[in-house]
Coordinates of C-alpha atoms and ligand atoms in Angstrom, one line a residue:
X9 CA 0.0 0.0 0.0
X10 CA 1.5 3.2 -1.1
X11 CA 1.5 6.1 1.4
X12 CA -0.5 9.3 0.8
X13 CA 1.8 11.9 -0.8
X14 CA 0.3 14.6 1.4
X15 CA 1.0 12.6 4.5
X16 CA 4.6 11.8 3.4
X17 CA 5.3 15.5 3.1
X18 CA 3.2 16.4 6.2
X19 CA 1.2 19.1 4.4
X20 CA -2.6 19.8 4.1
X21 CA -4.4 18.8 0.9
X22 CA -4.8 22.5 0.1
X23 CA -1.2 23.4 0.7
X24 CA 0.2 25.8 -1.9
X25 CA 3.3 25.3 -4.0
X26 CA 5.6 27.1 -1.6
X27 CA 4.4 25.1 1.4
X28 CA 4.9 21.9 -0.5
X29 CA 8.4 22.9 -1.6
X30 CA 9.5 24.0 1.9
X31 CA 8.2 20.8 3.4
X32 CA 10.0 18.8 0.8
X33 CA 13.3 20.6 1.4
X34 CA 13.2 20.2 5.1
X35 CA 12.4 16.5 4.9
X36 CA 14.8 15.8 2.0
X37 CA 17.7 17.3 4.0
X38 CA 16.7 15.4 7.1
X39 CA 16.6 12.0 5.3
X40 CA 19.3 12.5 2.7
X41 CA 21.5 9.4 2.6
X42 CA 24.6 11.6 3.0
X43 CA 23.3 12.9 6.3
X44 CA 22.3 9.5 7.6
X45 CA 25.4 7.4 6.9
X46 CA 23.6 5.4 4.3
X47 CA 21.0 4.2 6.8
X48 CA 18.5 2.3 4.7
X49 CA 15.4 3.4 6.5
X50 CA 16.4 7.0 5.9
X51 CA 17.1 6.3 2.3
X52 CA 13.7 4.8 1.7
X53 CA 12.1 7.7 3.5
X54 CA 14.2 10.0 1.4
X55 CA 12.9 8.3 -1.8
X56 CA 9.3 8.5 -0.6
X57 CA 9.7 12.2 0.1
X58 CA 11.2 12.8 -3.3
X59 CA 8.5 10.7 -5.0
X60 CA 5.7 12.6 -3.2
X61 CA 7.3 15.9 -4.0
X62 CA 7.6 15.0 -7.7
X63 CA 3.9 14.4 -7.8
X64 CA 2.7 17.4 -5.7
X65 CA 5.1 19.9 -7.2
X66 CA 3.8 19.2 -10.7
X67 CA 0.4 20.8 -11.1
X68 CA -0.8 18.3 -13.7
X69 CA 0.4 15.3 -11.7
X70 CA -1.0 16.7 -8.5
X71 CA -4.4 17.3 -10.0
X72 CA -4.4 13.8 -11.4
X73 CA -3.4 12.4 -8.0
X74 CA -6.1 14.3 -6.3
X75 CA -8.7 12.8 -8.7
X76 CA -7.4 9.3 -9.2
X77 CA -5.0 8.7 -6.3
X78 CA -1.9 6.5 -6.8
X79 CA -3.4 4.8 -9.8
X80 CA -3.7 8.0 -11.8
X81 CA -2.4 8.4 -15.3
X82 CA 0.8 10.0 -14.0
X83 CA 1.4 7.6 -11.2
X84 CA 4.5 6.1 -12.9
X85 CA 6.5 9.3 -12.6
X86 CA 7.1 8.7 -8.9
X87 CA 9.2 5.6 -9.5
X88 CA 12.4 7.2 -10.9
X89 CA 15.2 5.5 -9.0
X90 CA 17.4 8.5 -9.7
X91 CA 14.8 11.1 -9.3
X92 CA 15.3 11.5 -5.6
X93 CA 18.9 12.3 -6.0
X94 CA 18.3 14.6 -8.9
X95 CA 15.6 16.6 -7.1
X96 CA 17.8 17.0 -4.0
X97 CA 20.0 19.2 -6.2
X98 CA 17.2 21.7 -6.2
X99 CA 17.4 22.1 -2.5
X100 CA 21.1 22.5 -2.7
X101 CA 20.7 25.2 -5.3
X102 CA 18.1 27.3 -3.7
X103 CA 15.1 26.6 -5.8
X104 CA 16.7 25.1 -8.9
X105 CA 16.5 28.1 -10.9
X106 CA 15.2 30.9 -12.9
X107 CA 14.6 29.3 -16.3
X108 CA 15.6 25.7 -17.3
X109 CA 16.0 23.0 -14.8
X110 CA 13.4 21.4 -16.8
X111 CA 10.7 18.9 -16.4
X112 CA 11.5 17.2 -19.6
X113 CA 10.4 13.7 -19.6
X114 CA 13.0 12.1 -21.9
X115 CA 16.4 12.7 -23.4
X116 CA 19.3 14.0 -21.2
X117 CA 17.9 16.4 -18.7
X118 CA 19.6 19.8 -18.6
X119 CA 21.3 20.9 -15.4
X120 CA 19.8 23.4 -13.1
X121 CA 20.3 27.2 -13.5
X122 CA 22.0 28.7 -10.5
X123 CA 21.7 32.0 -8.8
X124 CA 24.2 34.0 -6.7
X125 CA 24.7 37.6 -5.6
X126 CA 27.9 39.7 -5.6
X127 CA 28.5 42.9 -3.8
X128 CA 30.8 45.4 -5.6
X129 CA 32.1 48.8 -4.7
X130 CA 30.6 51.9 -6.3
X131 CA 33.7 52.6 -8.4
X132 CA 33.9 49.0 -9.5
X133 CA 30.4 49.2 -10.9
X134 CA 31.2 52.5 -12.6
X135 CA 34.6 51.5 -14.2
X136 CA 34.1 47.7 -14.3
X137 CA 35.9 44.9 -12.5
X138 CA 36.5 41.2 -12.3
X139 CA 35.0 39.5 -9.4
X140 CA 35.8 36.0 -8.1
X141 CA 32.8 34.0 -7.1
X142 CA 32.3 30.6 -5.6
X143 CA 29.1 28.6 -6.2
X144 CA 28.0 25.2 -5.1
X145 CA 27.2 23.5 -8.3
X146 CA 27.1 20.1 -10.0
X147 CA 30.1 18.9 -12.0
X148 CA 30.5 15.8 -14.1
X149 CA 31.5 12.7 -12.1
X150 CA 35.0 11.8 -13.1
X151 CA 34.8 8.2 -11.9
X152 CA 32.3 7.3 -14.6
X153 CA 32.9 10.1 -17.0
X154 CA 29.4 11.4 -16.4
X155 CA 27.7 8.2 -17.7
X156 CA 26.4 7.2 -14.3
X157 CA 27.6 3.6 -14.9
X158 CA 30.5 1.8 -13.2
X159 CA 33.3 1.8 -15.8
X160 CA 33.3 -1.4 -17.8
X161 CA 29.6 -2.0 -17.3
X162 CA 26.9 -1.1 -19.8
X163 CA 23.4 0.0 -19.9
X164 CA 20.6 -2.5 -20.5
X165 CA 17.4 -2.0 -22.3
X166 CA 14.6 -1.3 -19.8
X167 CA 12.3 -4.2 -19.4
X168 CA 9.4 -2.1 -18.3
X169 CA 9.1 -0.3 -21.7
X170 CA 11.3 -2.4 -23.9
X171 CA 13.5 0.6 -24.5
X172 CA 10.8 3.0 -25.7
X173 CA 10.9 5.1 -22.5
X174 CA 7.1 5.3 -22.5
X175 CA 4.3 3.2 -21.2
X176 CA 0.7 3.3 -22.4
X177 CA -2.0 3.4 -19.8
X178 CA -5.7 2.9 -20.3
X179 CA -8.0 4.4 -17.7
X180 CA -11.6 4.6 -17.1
X181 CA -12.6 8.1 -16.4
X182 CA -15.9 10.0 -16.2
X183 CA -15.2 11.1 -19.8
X184 CA -14.9 7.4 -20.9
X185 CA -11.8 5.5 -21.8
X186 CA -8.5 7.5 -21.8
X187 CA -5.3 6.3 -23.2
X188 CA -2.2 8.2 -22.1
X189 CA 1.5 7.8 -22.8
X190 CA 3.4 8.2 -19.6
X191 CA 7.2 8.1 -19.0
X192 CA 8.2 4.6 -18.0
X193 CA 8.4 4.4 -14.2
X194 CA 11.2 1.9 -14.3
X195 CA 13.7 4.0 -16.3
X196 CA 11.9 7.4 -16.0
X197 CA 11.7 7.7 -19.7
X198 CA 15.3 6.9 -20.6
X199 CA 14.6 3.5 -22.1
X200 CA 17.6 2.0 -20.4
X201 CA 18.6 1.0 -16.9
X202 CA 22.0 0.7 -15.3
X203 CA 22.3 -2.5 -13.4
X204 CA 25.6 -1.3 -12.0
X205 CA 25.4 2.4 -11.2
X206 CA 28.6 4.4 -10.4
X207 CA 29.1 4.3 -6.7
X208 CA 30.6 7.8 -6.5
X209 CA 27.6 9.6 -8.0
X210 CA 24.9 6.9 -7.4
X211 CA 24.3 6.8 -11.1
X212 CA 23.7 10.6 -11.4
X213 CA 26.8 11.1 -13.5
X214 CA 27.5 14.3 -11.6
X215 CA 28.6 15.4 -8.2
X216 CA 28.1 18.5 -6.0
X217 CA 31.2 20.7 -5.8
X218 CA 32.3 24.2 -5.0
X219 CA 33.4 25.9 -8.2
X220 CA 35.1 29.3 -8.6
X221 CA 34.5 31.6 -11.6
X222 CA 35.6 35.0 -12.6
X223 CA 32.7 37.3 -13.3
X224 CA 33.4 40.2 -15.6
X225 CA 31.4 43.2 -14.3
X226 CA 31.2 45.6 -17.2
X227 CA 31.7 49.3 -16.7
X228 CA 28.4 51.0 -16.1
X229 CA 26.6 48.1 -14.4
X230 CA 24.0 49.3 -12.0
X231 CA 22.7 48.0 -8.7
X232 CA 20.2 45.2 -9.2
X233 CA 21.5 44.1 -12.6
X234 CA 21.5 40.4 -13.2
X235 CA 24.2 38.9 -15.4
X236 CA 23.7 35.6 -17.1
X237 CA 26.7 33.3 -17.5
X238 CA 25.6 30.8 -20.1
X239 CA 26.7 27.3 -19.4
X240 CA 28.1 28.1 -16.0
X241 CA 25.2 26.4 -14.1
X242 CA 25.0 22.8 -12.9
X243 CA 25.8 20.1 -15.4
X244 CA 22.9 17.9 -16.2
X245 CA 22.6 14.3 -15.0
X246 CA 24.5 11.7 -17.1
X247 CA 25.9 14.2 -19.6
X248 CA 22.8 16.4 -19.8
X249 CA 23.4 20.0 -21.0
X250 CA 24.7 22.5 -18.5
X251 CA 22.4 25.2 -17.0
X252 CA 23.2 28.9 -16.7
X253 CA 24.5 30.9 -13.8
X254 CA 22.6 34.1 -12.9
X255 CA 24.6 36.6 -11.0
X256 CA 22.8 39.5 -9.4
X257 CA 24.9 42.5 -8.8
X258 CA 24.5 44.7 -5.7
X259 CA 26.5 47.9 -5.5
X260 CA 27.7 49.5 -2.3
X261 CA 26.4 53.1 -2.0
X262 CA 28.9 56.0 -2.4
X263 CA 29.3 58.6 0.4
X264 CA 28.9 61.5 -1.9
X265 CA 27.3 60.5 -5.2
X266 CA 23.8 59.2 -5.8
X267 CA 23.5 57.3 -9.0
X268 CA 20.6 58.1 -11.4
X269 CA 21.1 56.0 -14.5
X270 CA 24.4 57.2 -15.9
X271 CA 24.4 60.5 -14.0
X272 CA 25.9 61.1 -10.5
X273 CA 24.0 63.5 -8.3
X274 CA 25.6 65.6 -5.6
X275 CA 24.0 68.3 -3.5
X276 CA 26.9 70.8 -3.2
X277 CA 26.7 73.0 -0.1
X278 CA 28.3 76.4 -0.5
X279 CA 28.7 79.1 2.2
X280 CA 26.9 82.3 1.4
X281 CA 30.1 84.2 0.7
X282 CA 31.2 81.8 -2.1
X283 CA 27.6 81.8 -3.5
X284 CA 27.5 85.6 -3.5
X285 CA 31.1 86.3 -4.7
X286 CA 31.8 83.2 -6.9
X287 CA 34.6 80.7 -6.4
X288 CA 36.8 78.2 -8.2
X289 CA 36.6 74.9 -6.4
X290 CA 38.9 71.9 -6.6
X291 CA 36.2 69.2 -7.0
X292 CA 36.9 65.5 -6.5
X293 CA 35.3 63.4 -9.2
X294 CA 35.7 59.6 -9.6
X295 CA 38.5 60.4 -12.1
X296 CA 40.4 62.8 -9.9
X297 CA 40.2 66.5 -9.1
X298 CA 38.7 69.0 -11.6
X299 CA 38.2 72.8 -11.2
X300 CA 34.6 73.9 -10.9
X301 CA 33.8 77.5 -11.4
X302 CA 30.9 78.8 -9.4
X303 CA 29.8 82.2 -10.7
X304 CA 29.0 85.1 -8.4
X305 CA 25.3 85.2 -7.4
X306 CA 24.7 81.5 -7.5
X307 CA 21.4 80.5 -5.9
X308 CA 20.2 77.4 -4.0
X309 CA 18.8 75.0 -6.6
X310 CA 21.1 76.0 -9.4
X311 CA 22.5 73.0 -11.2
X312 CA 26.0 72.6 -12.7
X313 CA 26.9 69.7 -14.9
X314 CA 30.3 68.1 -15.3
X315 CA 29.8 66.6 -18.7
X316 CA 31.2 63.1 -19.2
X317 CA 32.3 62.6 -15.6
X318 CA 29.4 60.2 -14.8
X319 CA 28.9 56.6 -15.4
X320 CA 29.8 55.0 -18.8
X321 CA 26.8 54.0 -20.9
X322 CA 26.6 50.2 -21.0
X323 CA 25.5 50.3 -24.6
X324 CA 27.4 52.6 -26.9
X325 CA 30.0 55.1 -26.1
X326 CA 30.3 58.1 -23.7
X327 CA 29.5 58.7 -20.1
X328 CA 26.8 60.5 -18.1
X329 CA 27.4 63.6 -16.1
X330 CA 28.1 64.7 -12.6
X331 CA 25.1 66.9 -11.6
X332 CA 25.9 69.4 -8.9
X333 CA 22.8 71.0 -7.3
X334 CA 23.8 73.9 -5.2
X335 CA 22.6 74.5 -1.6
X336 CA 23.6 77.8 -0.1
X337 CA 24.2 77.5 3.6
X338 CA 23.2 80.4 5.8
X339 CA 25.9 80.9 8.5
X340 CA 24.9 80.3 12.1
X341 CA 26.6 81.1 15.4
X342 CA 28.1 84.4 14.2
X343 CA 31.0 85.8 16.2
X344 CA 30.7 89.4 17.3
X345 CA 32.9 90.5 14.4
X346 CA 30.9 88.6 11.8
X347 CA 27.7 89.9 13.3
X348 CA 29.1 93.5 12.8
X349 CA 30.1 92.7 9.2
X350 CA 26.7 91.4 8.3
X351 CA 25.0 94.4 9.9
X352 CA 27.2 96.9 7.9
X353 CA 26.3 94.8 4.8
X354 CA 22.6 95.2 5.6
X355 CA 23.0 98.9 6.1
X356 CA 25.0 99.2 2.8
X357 CA 22.1 97.3 1.0
X358 CA 19.4 99.2 2.8
X359 CA 18.0 96.0 4.2
X360 CA 16.1 96.0 7.5
X361 CA 17.4 93.4 10.0
X362 CA 16.6 92.6 13.6
X363 CA 18.2 94.8 16.2
X364 CA 21.0 93.2 18.3
X365 CA 19.6 91.5 21.4
X366 CA 16.1 91.8 20.0
X367 CA 15.3 88.2 21.1
X368 CA 13.0 86.6 23.6
X369 CA 15.7 86.5 26.3
X370 CA 16.6 90.2 26.0
X371 CA 12.9 91.2 25.9
X372 CA 12.4 89.3 29.2
X373 CA 15.5 91.0 30.5
X374 CA 14.2 94.5 29.6
X375 CA 10.8 93.7 31.2
X376 CA 12.6 92.8 34.5
X377 CA 14.7 95.9 34.5
Ligands
LIG25 ZN1 29.9 8.5 -11.4
LIG26 ZN1 11.6 1.9 -19.2

């Protein structure tokens, strides 16, 4: 008597895909043969978990299971002797991926796409850099040269499907008789079986390993960009094609510049004297110091552009600008001498200003006098 798939995973019948997946991951880790010293009870539980997940994670198969139970048209899919090991790769790889990964029923299955994140400095994103990354991935098993067979042994035609990889199933349903072709449960659609699987990879033809790559971060890459490294994902089981590696780039913020596309924004604070009289500033750009001329009479909100000092365009040539937005700072905490100078400036310009000591404190003082 086969166990109920929902019971095996310990989820409700109305559990959504995320709940099913997380239950599967937890149980698969718990029962994985590597974590249990090859204990056979754990291994059979691991296989049961993998088989149940295979059904419940596939919307079609799950629907069919809900309607017909274990004898449903897709029942055979759960029998893949390698499926458990293959699916466990998904839990190593954080979800098995963005694109491929594939539920292809026959032919060499492609490897999973992998995802990782790198953190680069602001300048590295602007000018480009090479980043070393390490990912946990699947590589071809060297013991069996990715065949999954013990060297010197050969594959045999599957007895369950006579090598066709498919089995025909006839079902009675409410709509009448239905004939479906399903992947052969014995060989999971490959048409052949390995009587003597490679012991190092358990017939998978690949092994989990840490691999290092150099990622070329092009000049102008922005925070949140995802780079796709074709063919740098996991190799497929038994010589299946390799998946892709997706690298998401995060950029550390800059203390001065705020990036808007290819422009770099900076709110430039100027004392009122420089804004009124003008100044030539040594201004530090990402390429070094340049001279910035602020004309006399510059107002808060005025914008100066340093053309071509921004971020390189990813496509095409040229660079964005540094955009300086001026903020004129009013001086505070005036010394007695500065106070005097401002007052004579006010007199000179015929501007009315508050009398010295005309504050709350002095008004209270004079009232007490
Ligand atoms: Zn092997
Ligand atoms: Zn078969």
